[in-house]
Short mmCIF file of C-alpha atoms in Angstrom, two decimals:
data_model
loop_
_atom_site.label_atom_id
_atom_site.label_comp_id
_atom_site.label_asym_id
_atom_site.label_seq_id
_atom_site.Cartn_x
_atom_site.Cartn_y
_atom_site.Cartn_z
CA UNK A 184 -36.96 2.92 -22.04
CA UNK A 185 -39.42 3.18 -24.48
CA UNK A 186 -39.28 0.91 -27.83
CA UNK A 187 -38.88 2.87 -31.68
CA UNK A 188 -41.34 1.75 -34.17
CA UNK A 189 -39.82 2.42 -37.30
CA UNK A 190 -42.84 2.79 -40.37
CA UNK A 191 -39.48 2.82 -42.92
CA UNK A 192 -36.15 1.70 -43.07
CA UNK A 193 -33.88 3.01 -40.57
CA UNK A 194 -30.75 5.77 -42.87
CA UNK A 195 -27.54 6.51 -41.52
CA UNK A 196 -25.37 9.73 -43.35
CA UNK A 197 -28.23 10.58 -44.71
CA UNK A 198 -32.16 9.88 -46.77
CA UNK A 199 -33.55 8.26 -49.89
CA UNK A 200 -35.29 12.14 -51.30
CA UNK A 201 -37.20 9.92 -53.92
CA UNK A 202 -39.42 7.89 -51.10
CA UNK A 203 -38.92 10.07 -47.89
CA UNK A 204 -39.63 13.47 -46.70
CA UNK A 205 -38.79 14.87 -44.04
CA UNK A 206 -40.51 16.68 -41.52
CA UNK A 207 -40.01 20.11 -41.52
CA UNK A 208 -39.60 20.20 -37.15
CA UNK A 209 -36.30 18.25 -37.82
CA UNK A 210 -35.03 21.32 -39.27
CA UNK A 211 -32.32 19.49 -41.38
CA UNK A 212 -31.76 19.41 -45.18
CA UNK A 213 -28.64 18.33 -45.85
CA UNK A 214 -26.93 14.81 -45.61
CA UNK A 215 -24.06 14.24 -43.53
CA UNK A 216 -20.73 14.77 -45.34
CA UNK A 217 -17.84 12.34 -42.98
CA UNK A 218 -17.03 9.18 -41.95
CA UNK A 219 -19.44 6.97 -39.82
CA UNK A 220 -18.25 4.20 -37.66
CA UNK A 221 -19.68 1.91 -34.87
CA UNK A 222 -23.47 2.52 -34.90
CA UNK A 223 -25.24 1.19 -31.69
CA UNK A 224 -28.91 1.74 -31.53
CA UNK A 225 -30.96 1.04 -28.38
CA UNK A 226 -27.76 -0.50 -26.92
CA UNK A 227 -27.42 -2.85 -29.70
CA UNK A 228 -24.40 -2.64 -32.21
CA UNK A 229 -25.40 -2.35 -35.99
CA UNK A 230 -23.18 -4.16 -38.55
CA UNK A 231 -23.30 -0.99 -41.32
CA UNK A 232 -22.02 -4.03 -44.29
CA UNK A 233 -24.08 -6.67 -43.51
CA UNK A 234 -27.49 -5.25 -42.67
CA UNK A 235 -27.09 -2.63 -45.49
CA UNK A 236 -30.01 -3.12 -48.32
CA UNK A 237 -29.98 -0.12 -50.22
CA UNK A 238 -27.01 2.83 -50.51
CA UNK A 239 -25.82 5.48 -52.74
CA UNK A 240 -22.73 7.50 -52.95
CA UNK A 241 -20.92 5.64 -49.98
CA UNK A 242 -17.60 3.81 -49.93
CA UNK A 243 -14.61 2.69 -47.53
CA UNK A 244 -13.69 5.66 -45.18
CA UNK A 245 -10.12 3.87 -45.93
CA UNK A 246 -10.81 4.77 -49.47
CA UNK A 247 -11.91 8.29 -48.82
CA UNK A 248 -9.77 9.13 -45.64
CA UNK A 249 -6.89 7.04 -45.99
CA UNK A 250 -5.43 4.42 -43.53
CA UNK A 251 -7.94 3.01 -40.84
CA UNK A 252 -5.30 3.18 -38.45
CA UNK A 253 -5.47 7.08 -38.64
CA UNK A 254 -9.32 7.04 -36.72
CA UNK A 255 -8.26 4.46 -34.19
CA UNK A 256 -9.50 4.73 -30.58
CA UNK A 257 -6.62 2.81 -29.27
CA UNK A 258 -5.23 4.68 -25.90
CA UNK A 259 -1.91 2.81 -25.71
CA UNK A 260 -0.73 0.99 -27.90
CA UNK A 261 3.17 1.41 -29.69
CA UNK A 262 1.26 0.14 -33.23
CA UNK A 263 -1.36 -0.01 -35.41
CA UNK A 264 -2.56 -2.42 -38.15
CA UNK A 265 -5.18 -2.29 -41.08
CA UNK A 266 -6.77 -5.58 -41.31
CA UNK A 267 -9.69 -5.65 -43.88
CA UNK A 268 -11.09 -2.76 -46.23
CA UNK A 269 -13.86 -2.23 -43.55
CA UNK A 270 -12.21 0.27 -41.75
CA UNK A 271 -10.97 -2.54 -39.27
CA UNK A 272 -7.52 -2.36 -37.20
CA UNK A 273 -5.75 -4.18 -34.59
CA UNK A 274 -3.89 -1.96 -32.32
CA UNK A 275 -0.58 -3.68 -30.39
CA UNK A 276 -0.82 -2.37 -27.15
CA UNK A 277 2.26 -1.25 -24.79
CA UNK A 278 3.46 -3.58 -22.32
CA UNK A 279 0.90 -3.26 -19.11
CA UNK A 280 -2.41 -2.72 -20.99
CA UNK A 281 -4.36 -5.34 -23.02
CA UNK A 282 -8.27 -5.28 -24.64
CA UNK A 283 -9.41 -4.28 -27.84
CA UNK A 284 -8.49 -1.05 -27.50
CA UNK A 285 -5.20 -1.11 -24.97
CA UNK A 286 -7.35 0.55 -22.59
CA UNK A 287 -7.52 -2.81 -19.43
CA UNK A 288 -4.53 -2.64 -17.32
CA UNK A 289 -2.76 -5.78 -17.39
CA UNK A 290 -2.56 -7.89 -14.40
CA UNK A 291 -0.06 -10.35 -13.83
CA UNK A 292 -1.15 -12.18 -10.51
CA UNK A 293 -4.54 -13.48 -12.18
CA UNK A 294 -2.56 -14.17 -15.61
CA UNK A 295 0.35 -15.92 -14.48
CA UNK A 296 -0.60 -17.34 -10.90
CA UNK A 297 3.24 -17.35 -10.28
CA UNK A 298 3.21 -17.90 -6.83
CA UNK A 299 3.01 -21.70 -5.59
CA UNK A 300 2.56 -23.18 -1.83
CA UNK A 301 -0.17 -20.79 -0.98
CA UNK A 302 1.83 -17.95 -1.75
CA UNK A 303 0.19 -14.96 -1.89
CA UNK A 304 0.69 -12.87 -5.34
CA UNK A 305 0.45 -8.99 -5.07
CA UNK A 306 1.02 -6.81 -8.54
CA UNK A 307 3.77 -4.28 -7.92
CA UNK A 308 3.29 -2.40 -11.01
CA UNK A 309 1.99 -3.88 -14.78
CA UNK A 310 5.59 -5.15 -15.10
CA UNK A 311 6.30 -6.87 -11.51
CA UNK A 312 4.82 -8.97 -9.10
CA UNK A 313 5.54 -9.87 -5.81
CA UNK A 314 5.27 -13.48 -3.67
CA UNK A 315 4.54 -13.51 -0.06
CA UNK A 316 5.40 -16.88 1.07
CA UNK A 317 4.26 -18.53 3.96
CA UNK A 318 6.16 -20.20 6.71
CA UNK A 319 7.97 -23.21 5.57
CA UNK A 320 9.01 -21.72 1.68
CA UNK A 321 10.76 -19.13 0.46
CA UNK A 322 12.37 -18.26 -3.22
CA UNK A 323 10.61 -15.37 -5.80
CA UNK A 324 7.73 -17.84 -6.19
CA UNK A 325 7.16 -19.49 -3.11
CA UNK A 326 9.10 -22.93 -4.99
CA UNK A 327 12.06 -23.70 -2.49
CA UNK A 328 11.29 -25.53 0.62
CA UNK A 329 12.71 -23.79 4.45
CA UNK A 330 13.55 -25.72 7.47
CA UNK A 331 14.33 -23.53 10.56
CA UNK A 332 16.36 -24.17 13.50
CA UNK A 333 17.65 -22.03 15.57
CA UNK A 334 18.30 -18.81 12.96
CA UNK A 335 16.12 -17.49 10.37
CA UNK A 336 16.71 -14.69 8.06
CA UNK A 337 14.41 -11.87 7.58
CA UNK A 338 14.12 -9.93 4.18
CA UNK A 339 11.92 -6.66 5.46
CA UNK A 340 8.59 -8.13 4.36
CA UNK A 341 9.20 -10.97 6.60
CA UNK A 342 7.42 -12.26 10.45
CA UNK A 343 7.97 -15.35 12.54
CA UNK A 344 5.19 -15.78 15.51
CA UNK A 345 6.07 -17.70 18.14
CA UNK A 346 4.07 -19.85 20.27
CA UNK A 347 3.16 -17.90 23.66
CA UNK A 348 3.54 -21.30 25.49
CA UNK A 349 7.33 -19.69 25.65
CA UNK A 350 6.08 -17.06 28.30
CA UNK A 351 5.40 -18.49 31.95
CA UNK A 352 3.18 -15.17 33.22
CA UNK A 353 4.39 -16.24 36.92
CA UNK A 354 7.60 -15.12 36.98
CA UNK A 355 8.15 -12.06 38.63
CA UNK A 356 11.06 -10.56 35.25
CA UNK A 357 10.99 -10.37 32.58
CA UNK A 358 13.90 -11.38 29.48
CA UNK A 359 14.79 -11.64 26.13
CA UNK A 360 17.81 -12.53 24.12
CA UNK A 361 18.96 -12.52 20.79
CA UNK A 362 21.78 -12.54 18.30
CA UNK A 363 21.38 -10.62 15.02
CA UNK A 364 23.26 -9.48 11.91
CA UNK A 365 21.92 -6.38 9.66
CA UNK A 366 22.51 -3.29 7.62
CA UNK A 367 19.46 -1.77 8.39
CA UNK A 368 19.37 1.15 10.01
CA UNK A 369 15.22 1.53 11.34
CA UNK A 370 13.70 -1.73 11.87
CA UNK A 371 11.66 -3.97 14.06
CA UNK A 372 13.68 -6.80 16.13
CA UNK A 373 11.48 -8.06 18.40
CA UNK A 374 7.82 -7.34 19.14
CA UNK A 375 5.49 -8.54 22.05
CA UNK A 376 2.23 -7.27 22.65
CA UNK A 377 -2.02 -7.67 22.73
CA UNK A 378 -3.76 -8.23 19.52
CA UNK A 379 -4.86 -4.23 18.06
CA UNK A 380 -7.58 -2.80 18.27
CA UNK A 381 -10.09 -2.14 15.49
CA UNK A 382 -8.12 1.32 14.84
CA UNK A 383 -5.33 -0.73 14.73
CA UNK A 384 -4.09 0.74 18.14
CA UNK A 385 -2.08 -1.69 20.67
CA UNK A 386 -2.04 -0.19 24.37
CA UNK A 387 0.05 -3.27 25.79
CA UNK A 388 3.54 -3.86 23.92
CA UNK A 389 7.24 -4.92 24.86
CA UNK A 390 9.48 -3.65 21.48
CA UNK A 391 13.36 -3.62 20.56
CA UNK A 392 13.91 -2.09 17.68
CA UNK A 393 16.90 -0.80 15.44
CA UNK A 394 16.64 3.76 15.15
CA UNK A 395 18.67 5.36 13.40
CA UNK A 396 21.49 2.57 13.73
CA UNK A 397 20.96 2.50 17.30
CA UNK A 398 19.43 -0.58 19.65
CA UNK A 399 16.13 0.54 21.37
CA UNK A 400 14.09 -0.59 23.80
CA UNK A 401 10.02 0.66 24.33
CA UNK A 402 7.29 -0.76 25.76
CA UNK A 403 3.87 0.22 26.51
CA UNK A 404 0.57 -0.37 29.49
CA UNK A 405 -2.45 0.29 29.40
CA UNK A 406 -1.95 3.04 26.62
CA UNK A 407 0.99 4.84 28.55
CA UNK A 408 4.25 5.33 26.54
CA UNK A 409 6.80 5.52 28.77
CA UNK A 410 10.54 6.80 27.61
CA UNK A 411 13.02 4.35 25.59
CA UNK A 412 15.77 2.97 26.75
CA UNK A 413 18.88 3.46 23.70
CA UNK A 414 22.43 2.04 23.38
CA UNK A 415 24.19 4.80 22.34
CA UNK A 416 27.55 3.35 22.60
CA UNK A 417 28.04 2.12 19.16
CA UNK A 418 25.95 1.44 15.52
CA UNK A 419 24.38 -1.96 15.01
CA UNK A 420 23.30 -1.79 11.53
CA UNK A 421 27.12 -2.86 10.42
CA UNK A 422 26.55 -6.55 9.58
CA UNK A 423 28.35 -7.62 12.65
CA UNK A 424 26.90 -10.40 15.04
CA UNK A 425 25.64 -7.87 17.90
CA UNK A 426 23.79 -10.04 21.10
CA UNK A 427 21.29 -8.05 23.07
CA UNK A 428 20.12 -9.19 26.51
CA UNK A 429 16.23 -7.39 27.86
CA UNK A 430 16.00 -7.63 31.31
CA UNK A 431 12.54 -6.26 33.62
CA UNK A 432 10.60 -6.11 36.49
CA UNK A 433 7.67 -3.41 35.98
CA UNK A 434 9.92 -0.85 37.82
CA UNK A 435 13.47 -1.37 36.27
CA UNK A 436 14.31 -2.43 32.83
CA UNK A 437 17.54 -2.73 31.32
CA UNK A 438 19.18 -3.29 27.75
CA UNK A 439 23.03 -5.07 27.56
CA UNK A 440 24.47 -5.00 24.64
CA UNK A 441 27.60 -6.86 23.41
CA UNK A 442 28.16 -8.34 27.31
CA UNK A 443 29.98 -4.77 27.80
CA UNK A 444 27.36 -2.50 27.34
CA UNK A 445 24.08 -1.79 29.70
CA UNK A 446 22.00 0.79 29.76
CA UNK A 447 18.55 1.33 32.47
CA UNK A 448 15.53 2.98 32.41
CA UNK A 449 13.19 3.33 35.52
CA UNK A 450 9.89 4.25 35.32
CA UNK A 451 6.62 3.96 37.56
CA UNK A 452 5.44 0.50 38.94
CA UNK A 453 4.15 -1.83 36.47
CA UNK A 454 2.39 -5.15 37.67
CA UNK A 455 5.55 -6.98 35.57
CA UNK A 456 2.69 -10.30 35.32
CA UNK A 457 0.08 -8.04 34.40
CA UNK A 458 2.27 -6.93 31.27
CA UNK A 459 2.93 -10.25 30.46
CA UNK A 460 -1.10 -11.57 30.47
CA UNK A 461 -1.66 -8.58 28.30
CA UNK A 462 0.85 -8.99 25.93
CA UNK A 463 1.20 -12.95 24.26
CA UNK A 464 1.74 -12.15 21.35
CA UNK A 465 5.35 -13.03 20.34
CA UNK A 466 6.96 -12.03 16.81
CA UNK A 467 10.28 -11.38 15.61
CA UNK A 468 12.02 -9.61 12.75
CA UNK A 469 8.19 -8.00 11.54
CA UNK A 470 4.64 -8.09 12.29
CA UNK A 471 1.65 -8.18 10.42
CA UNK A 472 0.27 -5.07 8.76
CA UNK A 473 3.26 -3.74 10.37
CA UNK A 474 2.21 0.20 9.61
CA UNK A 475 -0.99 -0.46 11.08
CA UNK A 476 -0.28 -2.37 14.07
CA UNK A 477 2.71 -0.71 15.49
CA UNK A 478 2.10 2.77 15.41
CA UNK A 479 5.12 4.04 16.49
CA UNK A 480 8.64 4.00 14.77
CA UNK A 481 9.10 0.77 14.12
CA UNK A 482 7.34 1.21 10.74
CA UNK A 483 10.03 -1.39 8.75
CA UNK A 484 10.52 -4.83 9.14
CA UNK A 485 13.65 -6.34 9.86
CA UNK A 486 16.45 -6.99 7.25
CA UNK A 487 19.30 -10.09 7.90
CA UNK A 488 19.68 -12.76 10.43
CA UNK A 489 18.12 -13.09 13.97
CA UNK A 490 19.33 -16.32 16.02
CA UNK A 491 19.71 -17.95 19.36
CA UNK A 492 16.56 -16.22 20.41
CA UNK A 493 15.46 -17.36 24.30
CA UNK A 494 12.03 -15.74 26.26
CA UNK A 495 12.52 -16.09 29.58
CA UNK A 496 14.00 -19.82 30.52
CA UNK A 497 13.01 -21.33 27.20
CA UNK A 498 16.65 -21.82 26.17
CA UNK A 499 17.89 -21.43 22.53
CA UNK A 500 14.17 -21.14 20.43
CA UNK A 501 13.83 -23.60 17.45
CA UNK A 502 12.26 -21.08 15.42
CA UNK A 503 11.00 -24.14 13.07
CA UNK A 504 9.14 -26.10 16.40
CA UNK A 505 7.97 -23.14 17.47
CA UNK A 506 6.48 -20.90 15.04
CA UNK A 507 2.71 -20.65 14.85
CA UNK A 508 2.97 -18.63 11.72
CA UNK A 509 5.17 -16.96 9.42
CA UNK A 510 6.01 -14.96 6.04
CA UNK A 511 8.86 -14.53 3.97
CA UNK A 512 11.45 -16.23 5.97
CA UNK A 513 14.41 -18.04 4.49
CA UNK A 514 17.49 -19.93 6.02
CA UNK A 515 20.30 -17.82 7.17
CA UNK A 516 23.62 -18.16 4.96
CA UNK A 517 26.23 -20.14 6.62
CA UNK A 518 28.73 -17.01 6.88
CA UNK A 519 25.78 -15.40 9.11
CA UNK A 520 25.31 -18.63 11.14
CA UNK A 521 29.10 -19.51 11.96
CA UNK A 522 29.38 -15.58 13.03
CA UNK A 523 26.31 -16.02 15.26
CA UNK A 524 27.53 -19.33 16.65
CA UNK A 525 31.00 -17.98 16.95
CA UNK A 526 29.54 -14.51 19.08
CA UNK A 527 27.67 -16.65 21.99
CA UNK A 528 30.80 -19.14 22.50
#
């Protein structure tokens, strides 16, 4: 950038005829006819009132065009108001946007910091927020305390993770258990598997899941889908207590539903104990990133109460002893606890 040296005083709208001439390679005569506002010169704003010392035939672009409000560069903003003769206004700005000029999206995570216990704050839209809480609170900002036992309630944006000292990679089957409640018709129960890969890709998993109102089981080795195993009898997503019992060997699996239901699957061998050295990671009722890491169909988290959860001989899980981590995960309501306790008796 190269610096101006003025020899005269700098004009705006137009030139003093009496002590300056101008040069003829301008090719301008005439003096601007208009109204003038915000001068910046060289990246440096120009006060037109206070550094004015000499004028003739000017006066208040309010005077001449009427109300300041009418030249305002406000983008949006519901209203508009005059505040000095200067050709000065204050626009109100719609709710959502904020700055001089309504044109910086409001935020309300960084304004508010609503969410409290190491919640994490995520703007929905410029009206809404959201709190993820983590393991141990719950509540729209993080503010009410959680201790789990042997239930925990899920809310579709929810994951427990369970410590993999649950798994003994010995034994030669495999088997999971659970009671649940929910009205959800695609969602993710249970999920076992290897951490993803950087494309988010997991080649080892173990999976029930909710489809289309129907209990599923799929599972995964060394990158090979092989077919799911479906209860077909009857819907689950009717907020009935519904207990599910996993059973496999690498060969054989099979899915019991209800103590009246069972459905197999057979497949080829699988080293059952390499599955289970592959696959220690343990969560229920969501995982992480859950788009990214699943990659299938089980694309939504789970929605109600899961309970009386057992891995192999662990016995009934205390989801509160035993969680390594969690998010979004409340108490279960004691109608959804007595039916659970009720439906194992």
């Amino acid at each position: 950038m190269h610096a101006l040296e003025l020899k005269t005083h700098l004009f705006v709208g137009g030139y003093d005829s009496y002590k300056v001439k101008i040069a003829k390679s301008v090719e301008v005569e005439n003096n601007f006819k208009g109204c003038i506002k915000m001068l910046k010169v060289s990246g440096m704003d120009l006060d037109m009132i206070s550094s004015t010392v000499d004028s003739a035939n000017t006066e208040d672009c309010v005077v001449a065009r009427g109300d300041a409000c009418s030249y305002n560069h406000c983008k949006n903003y519901v209203n508009c108001h005059t505040v000095s003769k200067h050709y000065e206004y204050v626009c109100e700005c719609e709710n959502g946007f904020n700055g001089p000029k309504c044109d910086v999206e409001a935020k309300l995570c960084p304004t508010l910091k609503p969410c409290l216990n190491d919640g994490i704050c995520t703007d929905i839209d410029s009206s809404s927020y959201r709190c993820d809480c983590p393991l141990g609170h719950s509540g729209p900002t993080c503010n009410e305390k959680v201790v789990l036992d042997i239930t925990a309630n899920f809310s579709g944006n929810s994951y427990l993770q369970l410590e993999n000292s649950l798994l003994d990679r010995n034994k030669r089957e495999h088997s999971i258990s659970m009671t649940f409640t929910t009205d959800s018709a695609n969602c993710l129960l249970y999920w076992q598997s290897q951490e993803p890969n950087n494309d988010g890709v997991v080649d080892n998993y173990i999976a029930i899941s909710i489809v289309n109102g129907y209990l599923e089981l799929s599972h995964r080795f060394q990158g090979r889908s092989t077919p799911a195993i479906r209860a077909t009898d009857h819907h689950v997503n009717n907020n009935e207590p519904h207990v599910i019992l996993i059973r496999g060997n690498g060969a054989e699996w099979s899915l019991e539903l209800d103590r009246s239901t069972t459905e197999y699957g057979k497949e080829r061998d699988v080293d059952i104990q390499q599955l289970l050295e592959s696959t220690d990671l343990i969560y229920i009722g969501g995982v992480p990133e859950v788009i990214l890491t699943t990659n299938d169909n089980h694309y939504k988290g789970y929605e109600g109460c899961i309970g009386d959860v057992r891995v192999q001989d662990s016995g009934y899980v205390n989801l509160g002893q035993k969680s390594l981590s969690g998010k979004n995960v409340a108490s279960c309501n004691r109608h959804d606890v007595n039916n659970i306790i009720q439906r194992n008796d």
